[in-house]
Amino acid sequence: MEMLEEKLKIDKISKGTVIDHIDAGYALTILSLTGIDESKNLMTIGVNVSSKKYQTKDIIKIENVFLNETQMQQISILSPNATISLIENYKVIEKKKVELPKIIKKLILCVNETCISNSNEPIDTEFLVLDEKPLKIQCVYCERIYNLEAIVFTSKEKKEKKIIQRIQL
Ligand SMILES: [Zn+2]
């Protein structure tokens, strides 16, 4: 009975990516911050799915999409327990657990305007991970501390700049 229930809730995909063991309630944040939500492919999102390991979890299945390295690193920041499975012909061909690094380079923007990472100097942002859960990171240059809600990914900012440029044209 339990097996059947599990099957009904989480449909198998023939090819693509399954992001599993996402902290409950974070699936939508992951989709928007990584830009996965811009994909036109079929996505199945389970929020507050019951889990043996973590009581409840979120799960995302995306057909015909494989994540890039940046997206996987972003997921490690947003949900450090997540696992990422690559699917081909309905089978898992590779399964990885994301890993939150001790120092996060380039991925996150420091929004402090006076921070040296925002000057004209060619300096990449760098954050020290103070706490994993709940996430607390600190800019190594200006020492400003950020929690999960305050994080801005650099890739998102680049995209927004492009959109602004397009509007101005
Ligand atoms: Zn800073």
mmCIF file of C-alpha atoms and ligand atoms in Angstrom:
data_model
loop_
_atom_site.group_PDB
_atom_site.id
_atom_site.type_symbol
_atom_site.label_atom_id
_atom_site.label_comp_id
_atom_site.label_asym_id
_atom_site.label_seq_id
_atom_site.Cartn_x
_atom_site.Cartn_y
_atom_site.Cartn_z
ATOM 1 C CA MET A 1 0.000 0.000 0.000
ATOM 2 C CA GLU A 2 2.754 2.382 0.959
ATOM 3 C CA MET A 3 4.603 1.715 -2.302
ATOM 4 C CA LEU A 4 1.486 2.463 -4.311
ATOM 5 C CA GLU A 5 0.910 5.696 -2.475
ATOM 6 C CA GLU A 6 4.465 6.828 -3.119
ATOM 7 C CA LYS A 7 4.091 6.057 -6.811
ATOM 8 C CA LEU A 8 0.930 8.048 -7.167
ATOM 9 C CA LYS A 9 2.397 11.090 -5.528
ATOM 10 C CA ILE A 10 5.631 11.165 -7.460
ATOM 11 C CA ASP A 11 5.282 10.284 -11.110
ATOM 12 C CA LYS A 12 8.333 8.853 -12.811
ATOM 13 C CA ILE A 13 9.954 10.813 -15.599
ATOM 14 C CA SER A 14 11.648 9.251 -18.611
ATOM 15 C CA LYS A 15 14.547 11.693 -18.839
ATOM 16 C CA GLY A 16 15.625 14.676 -16.790
ATOM 17 C CA THR A 17 16.415 15.664 -13.232
ATOM 18 C CA VAL A 18 14.924 14.904 -9.855
ATOM 19 C CA ILE A 19 15.810 17.194 -6.984
ATOM 20 C CA ASP A 20 14.841 15.324 -3.841
ATOM 21 C CA HIS A 21 15.097 15.875 -0.079
ATOM 22 C CA ILE A 22 14.630 19.609 -0.460
ATOM 23 C CA ASP A 23 13.868 21.252 2.879
ATOM 24 C CA ALA A 24 10.074 21.435 3.152
ATOM 25 C CA GLY A 25 8.773 24.693 1.757
ATOM 26 C CA TYR A 26 11.863 25.529 -0.319
ATOM 27 C CA ALA A 27 10.924 24.068 -3.706
ATOM 28 C CA LEU A 28 9.470 27.291 -5.054
ATOM 29 C CA THR A 29 12.412 29.350 -3.774
ATOM 30 C CA ILE A 30 14.789 26.964 -5.528
ATOM 31 C CA LEU A 31 12.831 27.163 -8.760
ATOM 32 C CA SER A 32 12.838 30.944 -8.895
ATOM 33 C CA LEU A 33 16.362 31.628 -7.608
ATOM 34 C CA THR A 34 18.073 29.074 -9.857
ATOM 35 C CA GLY A 35 16.059 30.152 -12.899
ATOM 36 C CA ILE A 36 14.718 26.604 -13.397
ATOM 37 C CA ASP A 37 11.221 28.122 -13.445
ATOM 38 C CA GLU A 38 11.998 29.711 -16.800
ATOM 39 C CA SER A 39 12.164 26.281 -18.382
ATOM 40 C CA LYS A 40 9.296 25.383 -20.699
ATOM 41 C CA ASN A 41 9.637 21.707 -19.847
ATOM 42 C CA LEU A 42 7.230 19.693 -17.777
ATOM 43 C CA MET A 43 7.834 20.069 -14.056
ATOM 44 C CA THR A 44 6.286 18.225 -11.177
ATOM 45 C CA ILE A 45 6.601 19.872 -7.812
ATOM 46 C CA GLY A 46 5.767 18.175 -4.546
ATOM 47 C CA VAL A 47 5.569 20.364 -1.486
ATOM 48 C CA ASN A 48 5.417 18.880 2.024
ATOM 49 C CA VAL A 49 5.706 15.295 0.767
ATOM 50 C CA SER A 50 6.041 12.827 3.650
ATOM 51 C CA SER A 51 9.582 11.549 4.058
ATOM 52 C CA LYS A 52 11.025 8.825 6.260
ATOM 53 C CA LYS A 53 14.233 10.723 6.799
ATOM 54 C CA TYR A 54 13.048 14.298 7.354
ATOM 55 C CA GLN A 55 9.298 13.928 8.088
ATOM 56 C CA THR A 56 8.389 16.238 5.238
ATOM 57 C CA LYS A 57 10.326 17.352 2.201
ATOM 58 C CA ASP A 58 9.844 19.009 -1.159
ATOM 59 C CA ILE A 59 10.672 17.377 -4.459
ATOM 60 C CA ILE A 60 11.061 18.742 -7.990
ATOM 61 C CA LYS A 61 11.073 16.705 -11.193
ATOM 62 C CA ILE A 62 11.963 18.376 -14.453
ATOM 63 C CA GLU A 63 11.748 16.601 -17.753
ATOM 64 C CA ASN A 64 14.563 16.880 -20.303
ATOM 65 C CA VAL A 65 16.587 19.275 -18.178
ATOM 66 C CA PHE A 66 19.966 18.680 -16.581
ATOM 67 C CA LEU A 67 21.269 21.234 -14.122
ATOM 68 C CA ASN A 68 24.504 23.114 -14.577
ATOM 69 C CA GLU A 69 27.222 23.410 -11.928
ATOM 70 C CA THR A 70 26.056 26.880 -10.842
ATOM 71 C CA GLN A 71 22.504 25.696 -10.290
ATOM 72 C CA MET A 72 23.726 22.753 -8.230
ATOM 73 C CA GLN A 73 25.818 25.053 -6.060
ATOM 74 C CA GLN A 74 22.847 27.383 -5.639
ATOM 75 C CA ILE A 75 20.743 24.435 -4.487
ATOM 76 C CA SER A 76 23.423 23.479 -1.950
ATOM 77 C CA ILE A 77 23.040 26.945 -0.432
ATOM 78 C CA LEU A 78 19.245 26.882 -0.424
ATOM 79 C CA SER A 79 18.821 23.311 0.743
ATOM 80 C CA PRO A 80 22.017 21.518 1.860
ATOM 81 C CA ASN A 81 20.337 18.097 2.261
ATOM 82 C CA ALA A 82 19.085 17.955 -1.315
ATOM 83 C CA THR A 83 19.978 15.103 -3.642
ATOM 84 C CA ILE A 84 20.074 15.412 -7.399
ATOM 85 C CA SER A 85 19.346 12.429 -9.626
ATOM 86 C CA LEU A 86 19.837 12.291 -13.358
ATOM 87 C CA ILE A 87 17.280 10.137 -15.152
ATOM 88 C CA GLU A 88 17.555 8.382 -18.498
ATOM 89 C CA ASN A 89 15.010 5.807 -19.707
ATOM 90 C CA TYR A 90 13.178 6.000 -16.372
ATOM 91 C CA LYS A 91 16.323 4.926 -14.523
ATOM 92 C CA VAL A 92 18.617 6.855 -12.205
ATOM 93 C CA ILE A 93 21.956 7.017 -13.997
ATOM 94 C CA GLU A 94 23.635 9.280 -11.471
ATOM 95 C CA LYS A 95 22.789 10.488 -7.988
ATOM 96 C CA LYS A 96 24.612 13.255 -6.182
ATOM 97 C CA LYS A 97 24.199 14.891 -2.825
ATOM 98 C CA VAL A 98 24.765 18.625 -2.999
ATOM 99 C CA GLU A 99 27.489 19.966 -0.775
ATOM 100 C CA LEU A 100 27.547 23.385 0.789
ATOM 101 C CA PRO A 101 31.109 24.718 0.649
ATOM 102 C CA LYS A 102 32.739 26.471 3.639
ATOM 103 C CA ILE A 103 33.403 29.480 1.444
ATOM 104 C CA ILE A 104 31.025 30.572 -1.298
ATOM 105 C CA LYS A 105 32.781 32.357 -4.144
ATOM 106 C CA LYS A 106 31.233 34.404 -6.989
ATOM 107 C CA LEU A 107 27.734 32.930 -6.582
ATOM 108 C CA ILE A 108 26.244 35.508 -4.245
ATOM 109 C CA LEU A 109 26.142 39.266 -4.459
ATOM 110 C CA CYS A 110 27.032 41.504 -1.531
ATOM 111 C CA VAL A 111 24.345 44.178 -1.580
ATOM 112 C CA ASN A 112 26.381 46.592 0.540
ATOM 113 C CA GLU A 113 27.143 49.357 -1.969
ATOM 114 C CA THR A 114 30.335 50.382 -0.193
ATOM 115 C CA CYS A 115 31.701 46.813 -0.199
ATOM 116 C CA ILE A 116 34.897 46.478 -2.235
ATOM 117 C CA SER A 117 33.293 43.619 -4.192
ATOM 118 C CA ASN A 118 30.990 46.276 -5.690
ATOM 119 C CA SER A 119 33.778 48.680 -6.640
ATOM 120 C CA ASN A 120 35.376 48.844 -10.049
ATOM 121 C CA GLU A 121 38.115 46.525 -8.802
ATOM 122 C CA PRO A 122 37.921 43.082 -10.377
ATOM 123 C CA ILE A 123 37.122 41.341 -7.095
ATOM 124 C CA ASP A 124 34.858 38.320 -6.904
ATOM 125 C CA THR A 125 32.461 38.100 -3.988
ATOM 126 C CA GLU A 126 33.377 35.704 -1.224
ATOM 127 C CA PHE A 127 31.257 34.618 1.728
ATOM 128 C CA LEU A 128 32.142 32.581 4.750
ATOM 129 C CA VAL A 129 29.493 30.074 5.845
ATOM 130 C CA LEU A 130 28.945 30.728 9.554
ATOM 131 C CA ASP A 131 25.916 28.452 9.960
ATOM 132 C CA GLU A 132 24.318 25.930 7.623
ATOM 133 C CA LYS A 133 20.871 25.745 9.154
ATOM 134 C CA PRO A 134 19.439 28.261 9.258
ATOM 135 C CA LEU A 135 21.917 29.642 6.789
ATOM 136 C CA LYS A 136 24.119 32.493 7.944
ATOM 137 C CA ILE A 137 26.917 33.775 5.730
ATOM 138 C CA GLN A 138 29.333 36.667 6.030
ATOM 139 C CA CYS A 139 30.996 38.745 3.334
ATOM 140 C CA VAL A 140 34.759 38.368 3.827
ATOM 141 C CA TYR A 141 35.351 41.953 2.652
ATOM 142 C CA CYS A 142 32.814 44.131 4.468
ATOM 143 C CA GLU A 143 31.768 41.513 7.079
ATOM 144 C CA ARG A 144 28.069 42.054 6.481
ATOM 145 C CA ILE A 145 26.029 39.033 7.569
ATOM 146 C CA TYR A 146 23.221 37.581 5.460
ATOM 147 C CA ASN A 147 20.521 35.014 6.107
ATOM 148 C CA LEU A 148 18.762 32.959 3.459
ATOM 149 C CA GLU A 149 16.030 35.503 2.782
ATOM 150 C CA ALA A 150 18.550 38.255 2.023
ATOM 151 C CA ILE A 151 20.612 36.329 -0.517
ATOM 152 C CA VAL A 152 20.865 37.591 -4.091
ATOM 153 C CA PHE A 153 22.522 35.276 -6.591
ATOM 154 C CA THR A 154 24.902 36.934 -9.030
ATOM 155 C CA SER A 155 23.443 35.036 -12.013
ATOM 156 C CA LYS A 156 20.021 36.504 -11.257
ATOM 157 C CA GLU A 157 21.437 40.009 -11.138
ATOM 158 C CA LYS A 158 23.133 39.566 -14.506
ATOM 159 C CA LYS A 159 19.855 38.391 -15.944
ATOM 160 C CA GLU A 160 17.989 41.364 -14.508
ATOM 161 C CA LYS A 161 20.583 43.729 -15.950
ATOM 162 C CA LYS A 162 20.055 42.151 -19.354
ATOM 163 C CA ILE A 163 16.288 42.585 -19.043
ATOM 164 C CA ILE A 164 16.737 46.246 -18.078
ATOM 165 C CA GLN A 165 19.037 46.751 -21.081
ATOM 166 C CA ARG A 166 16.450 45.182 -23.327
ATOM 167 C CA ILE A 167 13.717 47.457 -21.999
ATOM 168 C CA GLN A 168 15.921 50.505 -22.533
ATOM 169 C CA LEU A 169 16.565 49.514 -26.151
HETATM 170 ZN ZN ZN B 1 30.572 42.843 1.244
#
